[in-house]
PDB file of C-alpha atoms in Angstrom:
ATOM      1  CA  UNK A   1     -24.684 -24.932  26.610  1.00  0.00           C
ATOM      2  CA  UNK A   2     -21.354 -23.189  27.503  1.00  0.00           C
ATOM      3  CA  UNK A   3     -19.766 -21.105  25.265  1.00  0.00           C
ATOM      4  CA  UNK A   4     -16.175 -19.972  25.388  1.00  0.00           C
ATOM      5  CA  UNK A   5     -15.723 -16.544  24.499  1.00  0.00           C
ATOM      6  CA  UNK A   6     -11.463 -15.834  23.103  1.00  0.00           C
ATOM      7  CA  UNK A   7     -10.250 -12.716  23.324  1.00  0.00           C
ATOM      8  CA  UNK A   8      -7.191 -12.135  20.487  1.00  0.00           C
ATOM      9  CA  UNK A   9      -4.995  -9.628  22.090  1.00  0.00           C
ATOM     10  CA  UNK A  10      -2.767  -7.705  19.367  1.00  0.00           C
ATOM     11  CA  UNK A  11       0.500  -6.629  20.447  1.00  0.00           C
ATOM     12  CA  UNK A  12       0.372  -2.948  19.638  1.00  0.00           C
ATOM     13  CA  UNK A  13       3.872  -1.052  20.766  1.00  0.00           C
ATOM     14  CA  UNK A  14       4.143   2.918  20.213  1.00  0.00           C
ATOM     15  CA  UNK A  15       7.661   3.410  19.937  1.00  0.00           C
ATOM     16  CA  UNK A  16      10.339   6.255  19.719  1.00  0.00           C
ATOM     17  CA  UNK A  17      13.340   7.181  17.973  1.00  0.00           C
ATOM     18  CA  UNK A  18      15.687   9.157  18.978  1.00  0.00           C
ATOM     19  CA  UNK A  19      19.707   9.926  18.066  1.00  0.00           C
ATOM     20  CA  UNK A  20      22.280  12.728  18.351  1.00  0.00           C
ATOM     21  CA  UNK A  21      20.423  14.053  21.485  1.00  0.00           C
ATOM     22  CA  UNK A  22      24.332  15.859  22.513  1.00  0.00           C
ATOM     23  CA  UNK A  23      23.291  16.465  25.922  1.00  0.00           C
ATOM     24  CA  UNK A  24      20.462  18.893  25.143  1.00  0.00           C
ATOM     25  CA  UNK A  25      18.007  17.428  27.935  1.00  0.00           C
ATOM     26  CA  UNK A  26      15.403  20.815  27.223  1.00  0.00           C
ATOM     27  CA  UNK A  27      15.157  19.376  23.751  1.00  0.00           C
ATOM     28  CA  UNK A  28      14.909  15.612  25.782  1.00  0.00           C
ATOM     29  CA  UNK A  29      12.756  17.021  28.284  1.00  0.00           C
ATOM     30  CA  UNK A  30      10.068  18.387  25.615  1.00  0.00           C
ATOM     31  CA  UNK A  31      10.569  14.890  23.787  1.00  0.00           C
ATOM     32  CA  UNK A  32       9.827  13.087  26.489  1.00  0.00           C
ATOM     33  CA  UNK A  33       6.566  14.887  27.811  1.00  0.00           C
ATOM     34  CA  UNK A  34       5.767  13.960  24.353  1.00  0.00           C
ATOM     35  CA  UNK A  35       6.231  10.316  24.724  1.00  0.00           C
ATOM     36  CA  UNK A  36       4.310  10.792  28.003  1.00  0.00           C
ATOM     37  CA  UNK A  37       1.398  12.184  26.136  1.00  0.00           C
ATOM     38  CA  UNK A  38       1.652   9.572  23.456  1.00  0.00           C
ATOM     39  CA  UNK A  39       1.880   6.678  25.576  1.00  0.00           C
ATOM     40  CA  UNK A  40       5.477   5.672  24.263  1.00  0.00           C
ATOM     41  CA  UNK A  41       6.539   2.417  25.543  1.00  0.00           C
ATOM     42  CA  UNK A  42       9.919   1.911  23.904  1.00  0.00           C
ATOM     43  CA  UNK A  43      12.479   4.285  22.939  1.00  0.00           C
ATOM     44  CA  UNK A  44      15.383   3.342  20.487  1.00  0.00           C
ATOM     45  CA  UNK A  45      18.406   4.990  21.064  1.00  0.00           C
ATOM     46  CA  UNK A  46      20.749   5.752  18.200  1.00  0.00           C
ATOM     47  CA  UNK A  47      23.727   6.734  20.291  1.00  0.00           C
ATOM     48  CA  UNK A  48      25.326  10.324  21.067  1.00  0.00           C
ATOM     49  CA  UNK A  49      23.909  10.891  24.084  1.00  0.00           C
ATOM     50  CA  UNK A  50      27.140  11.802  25.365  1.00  0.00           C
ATOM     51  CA  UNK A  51      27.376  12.259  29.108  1.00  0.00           C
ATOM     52  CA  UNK A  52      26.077  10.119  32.123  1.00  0.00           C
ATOM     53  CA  UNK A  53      23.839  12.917  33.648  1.00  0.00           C
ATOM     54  CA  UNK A  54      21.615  12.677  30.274  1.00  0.00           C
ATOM     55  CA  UNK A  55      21.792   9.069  30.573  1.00  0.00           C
ATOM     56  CA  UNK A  56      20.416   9.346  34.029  1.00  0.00           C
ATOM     57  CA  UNK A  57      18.103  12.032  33.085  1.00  0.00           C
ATOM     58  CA  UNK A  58      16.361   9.933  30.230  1.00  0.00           C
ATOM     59  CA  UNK A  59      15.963   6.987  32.544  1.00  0.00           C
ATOM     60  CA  UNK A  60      14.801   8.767  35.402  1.00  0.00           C
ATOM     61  CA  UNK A  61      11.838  10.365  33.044  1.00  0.00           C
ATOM     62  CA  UNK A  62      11.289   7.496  31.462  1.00  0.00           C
ATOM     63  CA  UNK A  63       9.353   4.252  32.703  1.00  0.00           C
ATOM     64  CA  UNK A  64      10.044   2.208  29.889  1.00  0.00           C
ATOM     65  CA  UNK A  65      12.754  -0.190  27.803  1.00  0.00           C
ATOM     66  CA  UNK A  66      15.077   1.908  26.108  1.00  0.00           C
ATOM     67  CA  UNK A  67      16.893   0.009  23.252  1.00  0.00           C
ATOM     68  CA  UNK A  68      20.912   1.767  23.171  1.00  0.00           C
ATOM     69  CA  UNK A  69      23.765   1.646  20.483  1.00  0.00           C
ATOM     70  CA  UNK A  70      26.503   3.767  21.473  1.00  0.00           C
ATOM     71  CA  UNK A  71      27.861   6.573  19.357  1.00  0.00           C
ATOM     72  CA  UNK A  72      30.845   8.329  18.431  1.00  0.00           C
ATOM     73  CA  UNK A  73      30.569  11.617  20.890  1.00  0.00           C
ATOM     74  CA  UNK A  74      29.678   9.105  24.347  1.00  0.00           C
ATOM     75  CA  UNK A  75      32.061  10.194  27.685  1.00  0.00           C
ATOM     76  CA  UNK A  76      30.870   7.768  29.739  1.00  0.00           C
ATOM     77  CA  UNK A  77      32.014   4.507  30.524  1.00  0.00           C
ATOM     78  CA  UNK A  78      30.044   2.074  28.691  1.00  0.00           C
ATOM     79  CA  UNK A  79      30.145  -0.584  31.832  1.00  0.00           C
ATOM     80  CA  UNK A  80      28.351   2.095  33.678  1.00  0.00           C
ATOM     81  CA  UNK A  81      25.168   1.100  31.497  1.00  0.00           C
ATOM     82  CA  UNK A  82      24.776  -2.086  33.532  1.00  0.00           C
ATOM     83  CA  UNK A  83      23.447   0.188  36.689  1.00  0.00           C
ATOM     84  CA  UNK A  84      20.514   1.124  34.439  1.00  0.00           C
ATOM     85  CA  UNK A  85      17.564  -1.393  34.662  1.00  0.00           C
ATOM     86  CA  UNK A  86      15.736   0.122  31.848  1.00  0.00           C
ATOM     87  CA  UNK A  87      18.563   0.109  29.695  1.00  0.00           C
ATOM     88  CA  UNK A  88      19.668  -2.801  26.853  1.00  0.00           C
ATOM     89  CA  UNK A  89      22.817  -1.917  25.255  1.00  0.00           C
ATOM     90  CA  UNK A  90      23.467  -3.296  22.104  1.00  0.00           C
ATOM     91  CA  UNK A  91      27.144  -2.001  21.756  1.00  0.00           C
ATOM     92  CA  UNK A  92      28.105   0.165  18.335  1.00  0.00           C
ATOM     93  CA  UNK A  93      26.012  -1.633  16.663  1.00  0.00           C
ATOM     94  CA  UNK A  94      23.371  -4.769  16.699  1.00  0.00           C
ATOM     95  CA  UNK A  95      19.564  -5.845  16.351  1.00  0.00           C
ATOM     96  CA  UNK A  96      16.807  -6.490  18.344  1.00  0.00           C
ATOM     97  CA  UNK A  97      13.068  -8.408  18.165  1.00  0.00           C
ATOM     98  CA  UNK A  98      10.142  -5.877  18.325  1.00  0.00           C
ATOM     99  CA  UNK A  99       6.944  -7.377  17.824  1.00  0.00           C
ATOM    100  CA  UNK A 100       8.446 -10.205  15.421  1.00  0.00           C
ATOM    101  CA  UNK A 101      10.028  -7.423  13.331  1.00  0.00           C
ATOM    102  CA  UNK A 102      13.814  -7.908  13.259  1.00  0.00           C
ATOM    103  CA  UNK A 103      14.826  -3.754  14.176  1.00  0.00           C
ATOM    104  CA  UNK A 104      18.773  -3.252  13.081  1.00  0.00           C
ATOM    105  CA  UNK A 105      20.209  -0.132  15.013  1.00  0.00           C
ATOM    106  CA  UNK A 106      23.617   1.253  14.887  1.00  0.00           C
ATOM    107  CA  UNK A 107      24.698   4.893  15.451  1.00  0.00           C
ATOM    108  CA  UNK A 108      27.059   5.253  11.865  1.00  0.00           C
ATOM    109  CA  UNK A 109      25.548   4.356   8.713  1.00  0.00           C
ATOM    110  CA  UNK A 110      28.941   2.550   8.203  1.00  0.00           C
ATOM    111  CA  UNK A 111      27.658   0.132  10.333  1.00  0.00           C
ATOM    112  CA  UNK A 112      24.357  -0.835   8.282  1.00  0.00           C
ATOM    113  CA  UNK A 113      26.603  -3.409   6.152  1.00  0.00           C
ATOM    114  CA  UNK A 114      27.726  -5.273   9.718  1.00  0.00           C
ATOM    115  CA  UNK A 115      23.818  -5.069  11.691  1.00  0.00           C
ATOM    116  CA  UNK A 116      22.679  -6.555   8.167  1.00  0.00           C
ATOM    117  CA  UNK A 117      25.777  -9.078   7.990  1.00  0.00           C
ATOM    118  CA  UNK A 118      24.927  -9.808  11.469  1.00  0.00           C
ATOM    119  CA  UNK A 119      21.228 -10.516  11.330  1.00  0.00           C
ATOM    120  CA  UNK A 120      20.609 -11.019   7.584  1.00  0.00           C
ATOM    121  CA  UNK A 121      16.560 -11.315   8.859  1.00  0.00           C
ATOM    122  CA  UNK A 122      16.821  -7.335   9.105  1.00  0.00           C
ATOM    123  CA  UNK A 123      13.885  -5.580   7.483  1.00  0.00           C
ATOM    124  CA  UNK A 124      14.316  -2.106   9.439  1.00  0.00           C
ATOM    125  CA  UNK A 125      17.297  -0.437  10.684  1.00  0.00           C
ATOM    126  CA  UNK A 126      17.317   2.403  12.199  1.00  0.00           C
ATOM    127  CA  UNK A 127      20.669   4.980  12.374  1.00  0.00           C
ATOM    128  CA  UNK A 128      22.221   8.288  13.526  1.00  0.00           C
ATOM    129  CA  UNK A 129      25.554  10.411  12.951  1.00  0.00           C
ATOM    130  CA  UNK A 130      23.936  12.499  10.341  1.00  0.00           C
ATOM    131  CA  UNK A 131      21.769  14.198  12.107  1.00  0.00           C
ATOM    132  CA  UNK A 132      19.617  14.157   9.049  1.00  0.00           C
ATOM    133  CA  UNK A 133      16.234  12.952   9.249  1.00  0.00           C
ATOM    134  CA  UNK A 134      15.219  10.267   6.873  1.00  0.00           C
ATOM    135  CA  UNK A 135      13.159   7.421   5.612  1.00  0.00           C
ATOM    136  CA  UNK A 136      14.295   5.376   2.242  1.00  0.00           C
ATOM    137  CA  UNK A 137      13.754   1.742   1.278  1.00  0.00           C
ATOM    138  CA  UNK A 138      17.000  -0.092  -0.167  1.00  0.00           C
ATOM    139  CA  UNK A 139      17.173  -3.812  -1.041  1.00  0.00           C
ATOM    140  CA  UNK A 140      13.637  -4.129   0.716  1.00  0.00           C
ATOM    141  CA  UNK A 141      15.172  -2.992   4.060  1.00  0.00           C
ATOM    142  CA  UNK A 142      13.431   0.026   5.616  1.00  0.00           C
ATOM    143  CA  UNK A 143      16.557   2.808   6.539  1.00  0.00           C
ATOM    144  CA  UNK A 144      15.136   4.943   9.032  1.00  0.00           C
ATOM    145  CA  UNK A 145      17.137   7.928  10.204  1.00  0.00           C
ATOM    146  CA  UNK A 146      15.494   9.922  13.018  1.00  0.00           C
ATOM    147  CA  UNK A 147      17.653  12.997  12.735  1.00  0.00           C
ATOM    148  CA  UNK A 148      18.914  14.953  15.872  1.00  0.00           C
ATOM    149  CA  UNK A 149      16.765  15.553  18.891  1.00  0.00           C
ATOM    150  CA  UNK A 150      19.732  18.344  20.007  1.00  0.00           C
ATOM    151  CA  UNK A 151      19.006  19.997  16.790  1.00  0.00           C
ATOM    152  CA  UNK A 152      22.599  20.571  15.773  1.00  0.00           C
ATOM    153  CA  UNK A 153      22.987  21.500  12.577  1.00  0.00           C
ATOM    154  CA  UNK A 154      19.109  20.484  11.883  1.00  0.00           C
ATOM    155  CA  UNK A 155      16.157  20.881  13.500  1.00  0.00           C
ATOM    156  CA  UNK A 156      15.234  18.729  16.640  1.00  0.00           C
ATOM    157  CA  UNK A 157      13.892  15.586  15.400  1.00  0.00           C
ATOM    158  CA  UNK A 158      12.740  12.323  15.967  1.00  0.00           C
ATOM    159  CA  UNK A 159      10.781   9.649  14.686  1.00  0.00           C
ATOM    160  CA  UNK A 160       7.623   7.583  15.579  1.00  0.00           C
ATOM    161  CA  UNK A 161       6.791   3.790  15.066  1.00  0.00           C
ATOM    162  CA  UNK A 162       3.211   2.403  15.746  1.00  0.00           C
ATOM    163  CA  UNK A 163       3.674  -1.352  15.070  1.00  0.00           C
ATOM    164  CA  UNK A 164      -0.119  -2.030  14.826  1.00  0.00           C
ATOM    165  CA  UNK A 165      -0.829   0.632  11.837  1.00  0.00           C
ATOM    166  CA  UNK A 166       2.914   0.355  10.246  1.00  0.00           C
ATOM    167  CA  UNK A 167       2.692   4.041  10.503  1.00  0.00           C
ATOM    168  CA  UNK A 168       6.629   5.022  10.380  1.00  0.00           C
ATOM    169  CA  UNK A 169       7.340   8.696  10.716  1.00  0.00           C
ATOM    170  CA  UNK A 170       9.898  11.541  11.122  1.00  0.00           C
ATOM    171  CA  UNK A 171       8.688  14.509  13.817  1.00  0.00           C
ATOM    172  CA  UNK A 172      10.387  18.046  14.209  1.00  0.00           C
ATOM    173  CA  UNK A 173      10.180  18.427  17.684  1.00  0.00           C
ATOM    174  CA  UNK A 174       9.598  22.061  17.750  1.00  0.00           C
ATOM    175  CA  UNK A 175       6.002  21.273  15.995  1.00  0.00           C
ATOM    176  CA  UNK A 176       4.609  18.412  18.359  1.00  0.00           C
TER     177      UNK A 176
END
């Protein structure tokens, strides 16, 4: 008799969120060493990275997909982004498929109304601008706000996403 053994394999994805990282690549550098460690395979971008050489810094240290929404504070030239393999830029604003969760992300909260307009299938959007971490449920969509990994005007934060457990959380980077 031959039996057919299945293996189920379950998409499990360990991902980052960062925003509001203002050039501070010692604060990126301990961040990513982190994700390292943690076996991060996708980081969401919230936008104010600012300059090119922290674009190129992140990418370089980095092996994985890194979702993008461009913020307020950016000096580069957006068509720049194209060079970067890793890269998907979504624009100011937009929304993405992560494990059959439909992930809004935009850098100004402003722009929640348009990423949910846009994609009405939304149940998690994550934002930036603030620079204040937070997590609050409104009209049973999931606002996630991972606060400022440059730590201006708050400390250096970030948040974490395990899409096996659910587990959604908010990190100060100076305690990891």
């Amino acid at each position: 008799m031959l039996l057919w053994v299945y293996s189920c394999i379950i998409n499990v994805m360990k991902i980052a969120i960062i925003s509001d990282i203002h050039d501070n690549r010692a604060n990126l550098r301990l961040f990513l060493n982190w994700a390292k460690k943690e076996s991060i395979e996708k980081i969401i971008c919230c936008g104010d990275v600012t300059n090119i050489e922290t674009i190129d810094f992140l990418t370089k240290n980095f092996s994985g997909e890194i979702i993008l929404v461009r913020g307020n504070m950016e000096v580069y030239n957006a068509d720049v982004l194209a060079n970067y393999l890793s890269i998907n830029c979504l624009g100011r604003y937009g929304s993405w498929e992560i494990e059959k969760t439909i992930v809004g992300i935009c850098h100004e909260p402003r722009y929640i109304s348009a990423v949910i307009e846009e994609n009405p299938a939304v149940s998690i959007i994550f934002y930036g601008h603030t620079h204040k971490p937070w997590i609050e449920t409104r009209d049973q969509i999931t606002l996630v706000n991972p606060g400022t990994l440059g730590g201006v005007f708050q400390k250096a934060s970030f948040a974490f996403w395990d899409t096996q457990t659910g587990r959604l959380e908010l990190k100060i980077l100076e305690l990891i």
